[in-house]
Backbone as CSV, one residue per row, in Angstrom:
resi,resn,N_x,N_y,N_z,CA_x,CA_y,CA_z,C_x,C_y,C_z
1,MET,-18.436,40.956,-13.191,-17.377,40.665,-14.157,-16.046,41.216,-13.653
2,ASP,-15.001,40.422,-13.764,-13.666,40.824,-13.344,-12.772,41.042,-14.560
3,ILE,-11.718,41.810,-14.354,-10.718,42.012,-15.402,-9.607,40.994,-15.181
4,VAL,-9.337,40.192,-16.186,-8.283,39.177,-16.100,-7.013,39.751,-16.736
5,VAL,-5.950,39.864,-15.935,-4.668,40.384,-16.415,-3.655,39.257,-16.416
6,LYS,-3.024,39.030,-17.543,-2.036,37.949,-17.632,-0.833,38.410,-18.436
7,GLY,0.291,37.799,-18.190,1.515,38.121,-18.900,1.922,36.992,-19.825
8,ARG,2.464,37.356,-20.976,2.984,36.356,-21.915,4.495,36.522,-21.987
9,LYS,5.198,35.531,-21.420,6.655,35.558,-21.341,7.164,36.744,-20.527
10,THR,6.367,37.177,-19.565,6.788,38.256,-18.667,5.938,38.214,-17.401
11,GLU,6.491,38.727,-16.307,5.765,38.790,-15.053,4.958,40.090,-14.994
12,VAL,3.777,40.023,-14.419,2.923,41.206,-14.276,2.887,41.592,-12.800
13,PRO,3.497,42.711,-12.412,3.519,43.098,-10.994,2.133,43.510,-10.498
14,GLU,1.918,43.395,-9.204,0.633,43.725,-8.599,0.286,45.202,-8.806
15,ARG,1.311,46.045,-8.818,1.075,47.484,-9.020,0.435,47.753,-10.377
16,PHE,0.886,46.997,-11.390,0.321,47.186,-12.730,-1.118,46.670,-12.769
17,ARG,-1.403,45.576,-12.079,-2.763,45.043,-12.049,-3.731,46.069,-11.449
18,LYS,-3.291,46.747,-10.393,-4.138,47.781,-9.781,-4.337,48.952,-10.740
19,HIS,-3.280,49.286,-11.497,-3.384,50.380,-12.456,-4.381,50.029,-13.568
20,VAL,-4.396,48.761,-13.973,-5.360,48.319,-14.995,-6.784,48.524,-14.501
21,ALA,-7.049,48.131,-13.248,-8.389,48.277,-12.680,-8.804,49.742,-12.601
22,GLU,-7.843,50.630,-12.333,-8.143,52.057,-12.265,-8.354,52.656,-13.655
23,LYS,-7.591,52.153,-14.616,-7.649,52.713,-15.965,-8.889,52.241,-16.717
24,LEU,-9.176,50.937,-16.626,-10.334,50.378,-17.329,-11.504,50.296,-16.355
25,LYS,-12.238,51.360,-16.261,-13.344,51.425,-15.306,-14.524,50.618,-15.852
26,LEU,-14.905,49.563,-15.119,-15.963,48.670,-15.581,-17.305,49.370,-15.710
27,GLU,-17.603,50.315,-14.808,-18.883,51.026,-14.870,-19.004,51.800,-16.182
28,LYS,-17.923,52.446,-16.599,-17.932,53.220,-17.837,-18.082,52.296,-19.045
29,ILE,-17.375,51.154,-19.013,-17.447,50.210,-20.127,-18.845,49.620,-20.249
30,GLN,-19.473,49.283,-19.101,-20.797,48.673,-19.137,-21.873,49.653,-19.544
31,LYS,-21.611,50.943,-19.390,-22.559,51.941,-19.891,-22.560,51.966,-21.422
32,LEU,-21.387,51.745,-22.008,-21.292,51.727,-23.463,-21.713,50.391,-24.046
33,ASP,-21.500,49.307,-23.291,-21.902,47.972,-23.734,-22.372,47.190,-22.515
34,GLY,-23.681,47.088,-22.368,-24.252,46.428,-21.194,-24.243,44.923,-21.263
35,LYS,-23.704,44.352,-22.340,-23.705,42.900,-22.508,-22.288,42.318,-22.460
36,VAL,-21.404,42.999,-21.753,-20.013,42.548,-21.663,-19.947,41.242,-20.878
37,ILE,-19.221,40.266,-21.419,-19.059,38.972,-20.760,-17.703,38.874,-20.056
38,SER,-16.645,39.305,-20.737,-15.312,39.217,-20.147,-14.419,40.317,-20.694
39,LEU,-13.400,40.665,-19.907,-12.431,41.681,-20.301,-11.045,41.161,-19.928
40,ASP,-10.229,40.872,-20.941,-8.897,40.319,-20.718,-7.826,41.319,-21.134
41,VAL,-6.771,41.386,-20.350,-5.626,42.253,-20.657,-4.383,41.378,-20.676
42,GLU,-3.683,41.358,-21.802,-2.472,40.556,-21.928,-1.268,41.474,-22.129
43,VAL,-0.238,41.250,-21.340,0.987,42.050,-21.403,2.110,41.161,-21.924
44,SER,2.849,41.667,-22.890,3.989,40.916,-23.417,5.169,41.857,-23.607
45,LYS,6.359,41.290,-23.705,7.574,42.100,-23.818,8.407,41.608,-24.988
46,GLU,8.877,42.552,-25.794,9.722,42.245,-26.947,11.187,42.341,-26.514
47,PRO,11.934,41.230,-26.554,13.324,41.259,-26.078,14.302,41.924,-27.046
48,ASN,13.865,42.198,-28.255,14.767,42.788,-29.254,15.165,44.203,-28.838
49,PRO,16.452,44.485,-28.593,16.868,45.831,-28.157,16.629,46.900,-29.220
50,ARG,16.492,46.490,-30.485,16.234,47.467,-31.552,14.829,48.047,-31.468
51,GLN,13.949,47.381,-30.726,12.579,47.861,-30.577,12.324,48.338,-29.155
52,ALA,13.310,49.008,-28.596,13.195,49.467,-27.206,12.042,50.440,-27.011
53,ASP,11.724,51.234,-28.064,10.649,52.210,-27.938,9.276,51.558,-28.029
54,ARG,9.239,50.253,-28.422,7.976,49.533,-28.532,8.100,48.136,-27.907
55,CYS,8.898,48.048,-26.856,9.201,46.724,-26.295,8.056,46.149,-25.475
56,ASP,7.196,47.013,-24.906,6.079,46.529,-24.087,4.775,46.652,-24.869
57,ARG,4.057,45.548,-24.943,2.808,45.506,-25.717,1.654,45.094,-24.806
58,VAL,0.532,45.787,-24.959,-0.674,45.478,-24.189,-1.827,45.253,-25.162
59,GLU,-2.490,44.126,-25.003,-3.665,43.820,-25.839,-4.876,43.639,-24.939
60,ILE,-5.937,44.395,-25.228,-7.183,44.324,-24.467,-8.225,43.636,-25.342
61,THR,-8.875,42.611,-24.807,-9.910,41.883,-25.545,-11.202,41.922,-24.753
62,LEU,-12.228,42.492,-25.355,-13.538,42.603,-24.716,-14.514,41.702,-25.459
63,ARG,-15.086,40.756,-24.750,-16.078,39.857,-25.346,-17.454,40.146,-24.764
64,SER,-18.435,40.231,-25.651,-19.809,40.458,-25.232,-20.717,39.652,-26.141
65,ARG,-22.004,39.878,-26.059,-22.938,39.170,-26.926,-22.864,39.704,-28.359
66,GLY,-22.205,40.820,-28.524,-21.992,41.374,-29.848,-20.623,40.973,-30.369
67,PRO,-20.031,41.784,-31.258,-18.711,41.444,-31.805,-17.612,41.581,-30.759
68,VAL,-16.566,40.785,-30.926,-15.383,40.893,-30.055,-14.641,42.172,-30.425
69,ILE,-14.259,42.954,-29.420,-13.538,44.201,-29.648,-12.143,44.066,-29.056
70,ARG,-11.139,44.317,-29.897,-9.754,44.241,-29.436,-9.074,45.590,-29.643
71,ALA,-8.178,45.897,-28.728,-7.377,47.116,-28.836,-5.962,46.766,-28.402
72,GLU,-4.991,47.129,-29.217,-3.603,46.748,-28.954,-2.699,47.952,-29.162
73,ALA,-1.674,48.064,-28.344,-0.715,49.159,-28.474,0.623,48.742,-27.884
74,ALA,1.680,49.385,-28.376,3.035,49.109,-27.887,3.719,50.428,-27.552
75,ALA,4.558,50.406,-26.512,5.268,51.615,-26.092,6.538,51.191,-25.348
76,SER,7.245,52.194,-24.821,8.511,51.917,-24.137,8.315,51.332,-22.739
77,ASP,7.095,51.423,-22.184,6.794,50.797,-20.899,5.334,50.344,-20.907
78,PRO,4.971,49.376,-20.068,3.608,48.828,-20.112,2.525,49.829,-19.738
79,TYR,2.855,50.816,-18.901,1.846,51.795,-18.497,1.448,52.677,-19.679
80,ALA,2.440,53.106,-20.456,2.136,53.921,-21.637,1.386,53.106,-22.675
81,ALA,1.770,51.837,-22.825,1.073,50.966,-23.778,-0.376,50.754,-23.360
82,LEU,-0.607,50.592,-22.057,-1.971,50.430,-21.560,-2.812,51.672,-21.843
83,ASP,-2.240,52.855,-21.620,-2.971,54.102,-21.878,-3.400,54.187,-23.340
84,LEU,-2.483,53.842,-24.259,-2.801,53.902,-25.686,-3.873,52.878,-26.058
85,ALA,-3.745,51.664,-25.537,-4.725,50.617,-25.840,-6.093,50.966,-25.260
86,ALA,-6.105,51.557,-24.064,-7.375,51.939,-23.441,-8.089,53.011,-24.267
87,GLU,-7.322,53.939,-24.839,-7.918,54.976,-25.697,-8.552,54.355,-26.942
88,LYS,-7.852,53.386,-27.541,-8.401,52.704,-28.719,-9.675,51.937,-28.365
89,LEU,-9.640,51.251,-27.207,-10.817,50.493,-26.779,-12.006,51.422,-26.571
90,ASP,-11.783,52.556,-25.932,-12.859,53.507,-25.679,-13.452,54.023,-26.992
91,ALA,-12.580,54.333,-27.974,-13.055,54.832,-29.262,-13.899,53.789,-29.982
92,ARG,-13.466,52.512,-29.934,-14.209,51.452,-30.626,-15.517,51.134,-29.912
93,LEU,-15.514,51.212,-28.583,-16.749,51.005,-27.836,-17.775,52.089,-28.152
94,ARG,-17.302,53.339,-28.218,-18.209,54.453,-28.543,-18.761,54.328,-29.957
95,LYS,-17.917,53.853,-30.880,-18.364,53.673,-32.261,-19.469,52.628,-32.334
96,GLU,-19.278,51.500,-31.631,-20.294,50.456,-31.606,-21.559,50.937,-30.915
97,HIS,-21.392,51.707,-29.837,-22.533,52.246,-29.096,-23.348,53.184,-29.981
98,ASP,-22.676,54.056,-30.717,-23.372,54.990,-31.613,-24.079,54.250,-32.743
99,LYS,-23.446,53.191,-33.257,-24.069,52.408,-34.335,-25.368,51.765,-33.861
100,ARG,-25.353,51.231,-32.635,-26.562,50.588,-32.112,-27.691,51.586,-31.948
101,HIS,-27.371,52.783,-31.443,-28.401,53.795,-31.230,-28.917,54.345,-32.555
102,THR,-28.035,54.435,-33.558,-28.468,54.909,-34.871,-29.454,53.924,-35.486
103,ARG,-29.168,52.635,-35.335,-30.065,51.614,-35.886,-31.421,51.660,-35.200
104,ARG,-31.411,51.866,-33.872,-32.683,51.883,-33.148,-33.531,53.090,-33.540
105,GLY,-32.856,54.229,-33.806,-33.596,55.450,-34.104,-34.060,55.550,-35.540
106,ALA,-33.510,54.713,-36.413,-33.880,54.809,-37.833,-35.272,54.225,-38.044
107,ARG,-36.119,54.982,-38.759,-37.480,54.528,-39.043,-37.476,53.639,-40.262
108,ARG,-38.165,52.518,-40.190,-38.252,51.623,-41.330,-39.238,52.169,-42.349
109,LEU,-38.883,52.021,-43.627,-39.757,52.474,-44.704,-40.810,51.417,-44.979
110,THR,-42.013,51.886,-45.312,-43.040,50.955,-45.755,-42.750,50.556,-47.193
111,ALA,-43.386,49.480,-47.661,-43.158,49.008,-49.030,-43.509,50.077,-50.049
112,ALA,-44.526,50.880,-49.738,-44.956,51.919,-50.679,-43.955,53.067,-50.764
113,GLU,-43.150,53.267,-49.680,-42.212,54.382,-49.652,-40.854,54.043,-50.246
114,VAL,-40.578,52.750,-50.438,-39.251,52.338,-50.894,-38.895,52.963,-52.229
115,ALA,-39.825,52.929,-53.183,-39.531,53.456,-54.524,-39.195,54.936,-54.496
116,ASP,-39.750,55.696,-53.514,-39.488,57.142,-53.431,-38.148,57.447,-52.793
117,HIS,-37.627,56.516,-51.977,-36.387,56.772,-51.238,-35.181,56.020,-51.770
118,VAL,-35.406,54.918,-52.487,-34.308,54.092,-52.961,-34.256,54.140,-54.482
119,PRO,-33.202,54.759,-55.067,-33.099,54.813,-56.527,-33.012,53.417,-57.125
120,GLY,-33.755,53.185,-58.185,-33.674,51.907,-58.883,-34.488,50.804,-58.253
121,ALA,-35.254,51.124,-57.186,-36.052,50.085,-56.542,-37.259,49.754,-57.406
122,ALA,-37.707,48.504,-57.333,-38.847,48.083,-58.136,-40.134,48.691,-57.593
123,THR,-41.063,48.991,-58.474,-42.374,49.495,-58.092,-43.287,48.316,-57.816
124,LEU,-44.073,48.388,-56.741,-44.956,47.295,-56.366,-46.381,47.600,-56.764
125,ASN,-47.127,46.539,-57.158,-48.536,46.714,-57.467,-49.360,46.525,-56.207
126,GLY,-50.664,46.486,-56.345,-51.533,46.381,-55.185,-51.392,45.088,-54.428
127,ASN,-50.876,44.054,-55.081,-50.680,42.753,-54.427,-49.290,42.596,-53.825
128,GLY,-48.488,43.665,-53.883,-47.137,43.593,-53.344,-46.144,42.947,-54.265
129,GLN,-46.499,42.739,-55.530,-45.598,42.130,-56.494,-44.894,43.207,-57.306
130,ALA,-43.649,42.929,-57.716,-42.869,43.910,-58.470,-43.452,44.099,-59.857
131,VAL,-43.511,45.365,-60.267,-43.974,45.700,-61.614,-42.755,45.951,-62.470
132,HIS,-42.550,45.170,-63.510,-41.391,45.284,-64.380,-41.740,46.031,-65.656
133,GLU,-40.733,46.733,-66.169,-40.909,47.402,-67.448,-40.865,46.363,-68.557
134,GLU,-41.745,46.517,-69.558,-41.795,45.582,-70.672,-40.943,46.095,-71.820
135,GLU,-40.108,45.225,-72.339,-39.310,45.537,-73.512,-40.148,45.270,-74.754
136,PRO,-39.774,45.808,-75.926,-40.526,45.592,-77.156,-40.747,44.116,-77.467
137,ASP,-39.799,43.229,-77.080,-39.947,41.813,-77.398,-40.782,41.072,-76.358
138,GLY,-41.334,41.819,-75.380,-42.211,41.212,-74.387,-41.496,40.622,-73.196
139,VAL,-40.170,40.648,-73.147,-39.419,40.097,-72.025,-39.241,41.186,-70.966
140,PRO,-39.703,40.965,-69.735,-39.568,41.997,-68.698,-38.108,42.275,-68.348
141,THR,-37.790,43.539,-68.117,-36.444,43.956,-67.748,-36.521,44.746,-66.452
142,LYS,-35.647,44.425,-65.518,-35.595,45.164,-64.258,-34.167,45.629,-64.009
143,LYS,-34.039,46.748,-63.300,-32.723,47.332,-63.030,-32.448,47.235,-61.547
144,ILE,-31.342,46.600,-61.191,-30.905,46.487,-59.790,-29.507,47.069,-59.701
145,GLY,-29.395,48.254,-59.078,-28.090,48.923,-59.020,-27.628,49.259,-60.423
146,SER,-26.419,48.847,-60.755,-25.877,49.109,-62.083,-26.169,47.967,-63.058
147,LEU,-26.891,46.922,-62.587,-27.194,45.780,-63.434,-28.576,45.918,-64.051
148,GLU,-28.694,45.604,-65.315,-29.983,45.551,-65.992,-30.268,44.089,-66.304
149,ILE,-31.256,43.524,-65.639,-31.532,42.094,-65.736,-32.740,41.868,-66.617
150,LYS,-32.577,41.032,-67.624,-33.631,40.720,-68.569,-34.162,39.319,-68.274
151,GLY,-35.477,39.218,-68.091,-36.069,37.921,-67.802,-35.730,37.463,-66.395
152,GLU,-35.602,36.151,-66.209,-35.298,35.577,-64.904,-33.781,35.549,-64.703
153,GLY,-33.210,36.673,-64.331,-31.775,36.764,-64.128,-31.400,36.488,-62.689
154,PRO,-30.135,36.668,-62.350,-29.690,36.439,-60.962,-30.293,37.466,-60.018
155,LEU,-30.567,37.039,-58.798,-31.152,37.927,-57.799,-30.053,38.649,-57.045
156,VAL,-29.927,39.957,-57.253,-28.957,40.788,-56.545,-29.727,41.583,-55.503
157,VAL,-29.492,41.255,-54.229,-30.258,41.894,-53.165,-29.742,43.288,-52.859
158,ARG,-28.420,43.439,-52.859,-27.845,44.740,-52.483,-26.519,44.938,-53.190
159,GLU,-26.245,46.177,-53.538,-24.975,46.510,-54.178,-24.335,47.662,-53.416
160,LYS,-23.065,47.508,-53.068,-22.366,48.547,-52.309,-21.006,48.821,-52.934
161,THR,-20.587,50.077,-52.855,-19.252,50.468,-53.295,-18.580,51.201,-52.144
162,HIS,-17.391,50.750,-51.747,-16.662,51.366,-50.638,-15.314,51.894,-51.129
163,VAL,-14.906,53.020,-50.571,-13.562,53.535,-50.808,-12.648,52.907,-49.769
164,ALA,-11.634,52.176,-50.211,-10.788,51.405,-49.296,-9.358,51.924,-49.300
165,SER,-8.840,52.185,-48.116,-7.432,52.538,-47.976,-6.637,51.259,-47.751
166,PRO,-5.490,51.089,-48.396,-4.687,49.874,-48.192,-4.369,49.664,-46.723
167,MET,-4.413,48.425,-46.268,-4.122,48.119,-44.860,-3.434,46.769,-44.764
168,THR,-2.837,46.528,-43.596,-2.149,45.259,-43.357,-3.167,44.178,-42.989
169,LEU,-2.702,42.940,-42.961,-3.574,41.828,-42.602,-4.073,41.973,-41.168
170,ASP,-3.201,42.394,-40.247,-3.608,42.579,-38.850,-4.707,43.625,-38.731
171,GLN,-4.549,44.732,-39.479,-5.570,45.775,-39.436,-6.907,45.263,-39.953
172,ALA,-6.866,44.456,-41.013,-8.098,43.907,-41.582,-8.805,42.991,-40.579
173,LEU,-8.032,42.200,-39.827,-8.630,41.322,-38.821,-9.304,42.130,-37.721
174,TYR,-8.653,43.219,-37.289,-9.249,44.074,-36.269,-10.548,44.690,-36.768
175,GLU,-10.540,45.166,-38.023,-11.737,45.781,-38.587,-12.866,44.757,-38.704
176,MET,-12.541,43.523,-39.072,-13.561,42.482,-39.179,-14.196,42.206,-37.816
177,GLU,-13.351,42.117,-36.782,-13.873,41.889,-35.438,-14.723,43.071,-34.976
178,LEU,-14.311,44.272,-35.374,-15.015,45.477,-34.934,-16.424,45.531,-35.504
179,VAL,-16.592,45.200,-36.782,-17.920,45.261,-37.396,-18.735,44.000,-37.134
180,GLY,-18.073,42.931,-36.628,-18.808,41.732,-36.268,-19.205,40.850,-37.437
181,HIS,-18.493,40.957,-38.553,-18.799,40.125,-39.715,-17.909,38.877,-39.727
182,ASP,-18.287,37.910,-40.574,-17.485,36.696,-40.701,-16.426,36.819,-41.791
183,PHE,-16.421,37.928,-42.517,-15.397,38.162,-43.539,-15.192,39.663,-43.680
184,TYR,-14.075,40.045,-44.294,-13.783,41.470,-44.484,-12.955,41.628,-45.756
185,LEU,-13.446,42.435,-46.685,-12.763,42.692,-47.946,-11.890,43.929,-47.797
186,PHE,-10.606,43.831,-48.202,-9.698,44.959,-48.054,-8.652,44.933,-49.163
187,VAL,-7.908,46.044,-49.276,-6.796,46.132,-50.219,-5.503,45.941,-49.446
188,ASP,-4.745,44.915,-49.779,-3.509,44.599,-49.070,-2.464,45.686,-49.334
189,SER,-1.903,46.258,-48.262,-0.942,47.357,-48.409,0.374,46.897,-49.023
190,GLU,0.670,45.602,-48.951,1.921,45.100,-49.532,1.772,44.791,-51.020
191,THR,0.693,44.083,-51.376,0.518,43.670,-52.774,-0.316,44.647,-53.582
192,LYS,-1.065,45.538,-52.886,-1.987,46.474,-53.546,-3.097,45.740,-54.300
193,GLU,-3.338,44.495,-53.940,-4.375,43.693,-54.565,-5.519,43.470,-53.572
194,PRO,-6.762,43.268,-54.066,-7.875,42.979,-53.160,-7.691,41.635,-52.471
195,SER,-8.069,41.571,-51.197,-7.951,40.350,-50.414,-9.155,40.244,-49.484
196,VAL,-9.381,39.050,-48.956,-10.488,38.812,-48.033,-9.982,38.004,-46.845
197,VAL,-10.250,38.491,-45.634,-10.012,37.688,-44.436,-11.360,37.137,-43.980
198,TYR,-11.353,35.926,-43.424,-12.615,35.319,-42.997,-12.386,34.474,-41.752
199,ARG,-13.485,34.296,-41.028,-13.425,33.550,-39.776,-13.613,32.062,-40.051
200,ARG,-12.752,31.227,-39.469,-12.872,29.787,-39.603,-13.426,29.226,-38.289
201,HIS,-12.865,28.189,-37.754,-13.356,27.603,-36.516,-12.718,28.310,-35.319
202,ALA,-13.538,28.473,-34.262,-13.064,29.124,-33.025,-12.457,30.478,-33.347
203,TYR,-11.168,30.663,-33.033,-10.519,31.948,-33.301,-9.532,31.840,-34.458
204,ASP,-9.705,30.842,-35.308,-8.848,30.713,-36.481,-9.369,31.596,-37.603
205,TYR,-8.450,32.108,-38.405,-8.825,32.968,-39.522,-8.196,32.436,-40.809
206,GLY,-8.768,32.813,-41.922,-8.225,32.499,-43.231,-8.117,33.769,-44.053
207,VAL,-7.315,33.742,-45.088,-7.170,34.913,-45.958,-7.086,34.441,-47.401
208,ILE,-7.764,35.146,-48.292,-7.737,34.867,-49.729,-7.172,36.090,-50.424
209,HIS,-6.119,35.901,-51.208,-5.512,36.986,-51.973,-5.881,36.828,-53.443
210,LEU,-6.212,37.937,-54.084,-6.493,37.936,-55.517,-5.330,38.588,-56.257
211,SER,-4.932,37.997,-57.364,-3.890,38.583,-58.193,-4.352,38.536,-59.639
212,THR,-3.939,39.509,-60.410,-4.352,39.601,-61.797,-3.624,38.566,-62.645
213,ASP,-4.388,37.834,-63.446,-3.805,36.859,-64.359,-3.045,37.608,-65.443
214,PRO,-1.723,37.419,-65.556,-0.939,38.169,-66.549,-1.405,37.921,-67.978
215,MET,-1.900,36.714,-68.272,-2.375,36.412,-69.617,-3.625,37.211,-69.954
216,VAL,-4.534,37.314,-68.966,-5.762,38.083,-69.188,-5.446,39.562,-69.307
217,ALA,-4.536,40.059,-68.439,-4.163,41.474,-68.485,-3.528,41.819,-69.825
218,ARG,-2.693,40.907,-70.343,-2.039,41.151,-71.624,-3.071,41.149,-72.762
219,ALA,-4.080,40.286,-72.656,-5.089,40.200,-73.704,-5.947,41.450,-73.774
220,HIS,-6.122,42.135,-72.622,-6.946,43.332,-72.581,-6.143,44.620,-72.699
221,SER,-4.836,44.520,-72.852,-4.021,45.725,-72.965,-4.185,46.322,-74.359
222,PRO,-3.995,47.656,-74.523,-4.144,48.303,-75.819,-3.235,47.696,-76.884
223,ALA,-2.044,47.205,-76.467,-1.100,46.658,-77.439,-1.559,45.329,-77.998
224,ALA,-2.503,44.663,-77.322,-2.929,43.340,-77.754,-3.694,43.382,-79.061
225,GLY,-4.255,44.550,-79.397,-5.037,44.653,-80.619,-4.201,44.833,-81.863
226,GLY,-2.881,44.899,-81.748,-2.005,45.084,-82.905,-1.836,46.546,-83.222
227,THR,-1.093,46.835,-84.235,-0.823,48.207,-84.651,-1.632,48.518,-85.898
228,THR,-1.932,49.764,-86.077,-2.700,50.203,-87.244,-1.770,50.882,-88.236
229,GLY,-1.975,50.582,-89.473,-1.140,51.195,-90.491,-1.607,52.577,-90.851
230,SER,-0.706,53.380,-91.378,-1.073,54.746,-91.757,-1.506,54.745,-93.200
């Protein structure tokens, strides 16, 4: 595998190409991810004099059989930008490497052990079927996470709650690529509203923004119930 270095609206000198090869050591990268297919480095320059301290930008894209990993940084010269981007790439590669090893080392629970380790999990009988608690009216009720389902309700396989720090759309796209999912739920730092980025065809992406309906918010506000007399 070779490192492909290209410039966008700028020339890439041979000296910088050699520095890239020295900085991004393929042996080290392949130790962290043995399924690397390609490694691209793109250099671009911002002509705006107001951004002189961030005029040179370097983006590293690593493609493998797993998720695409990107690392991008900007600085006053391409060498400094490359150093920053290489540090980000190394951190993300190590994170993915640790995740893979954690998954391999985790022992799978048997069906009989699930109820002892997972709160709210259904108890199984000898035939492997879920045993439901009976309500006084004879309708079985089961609890999945915070939901209490009576009878044949919707099937909720998993429930998760995450603490989310507001981030930009670009950050959300990077995080989605890092975890290898086709969508990523985040809180938009500009609107402070929940949003979702998702993968479309090829390298196209889409984004869905949620906003609170003012009519619904007004209906649920304390003032909507009227005033009470004394």
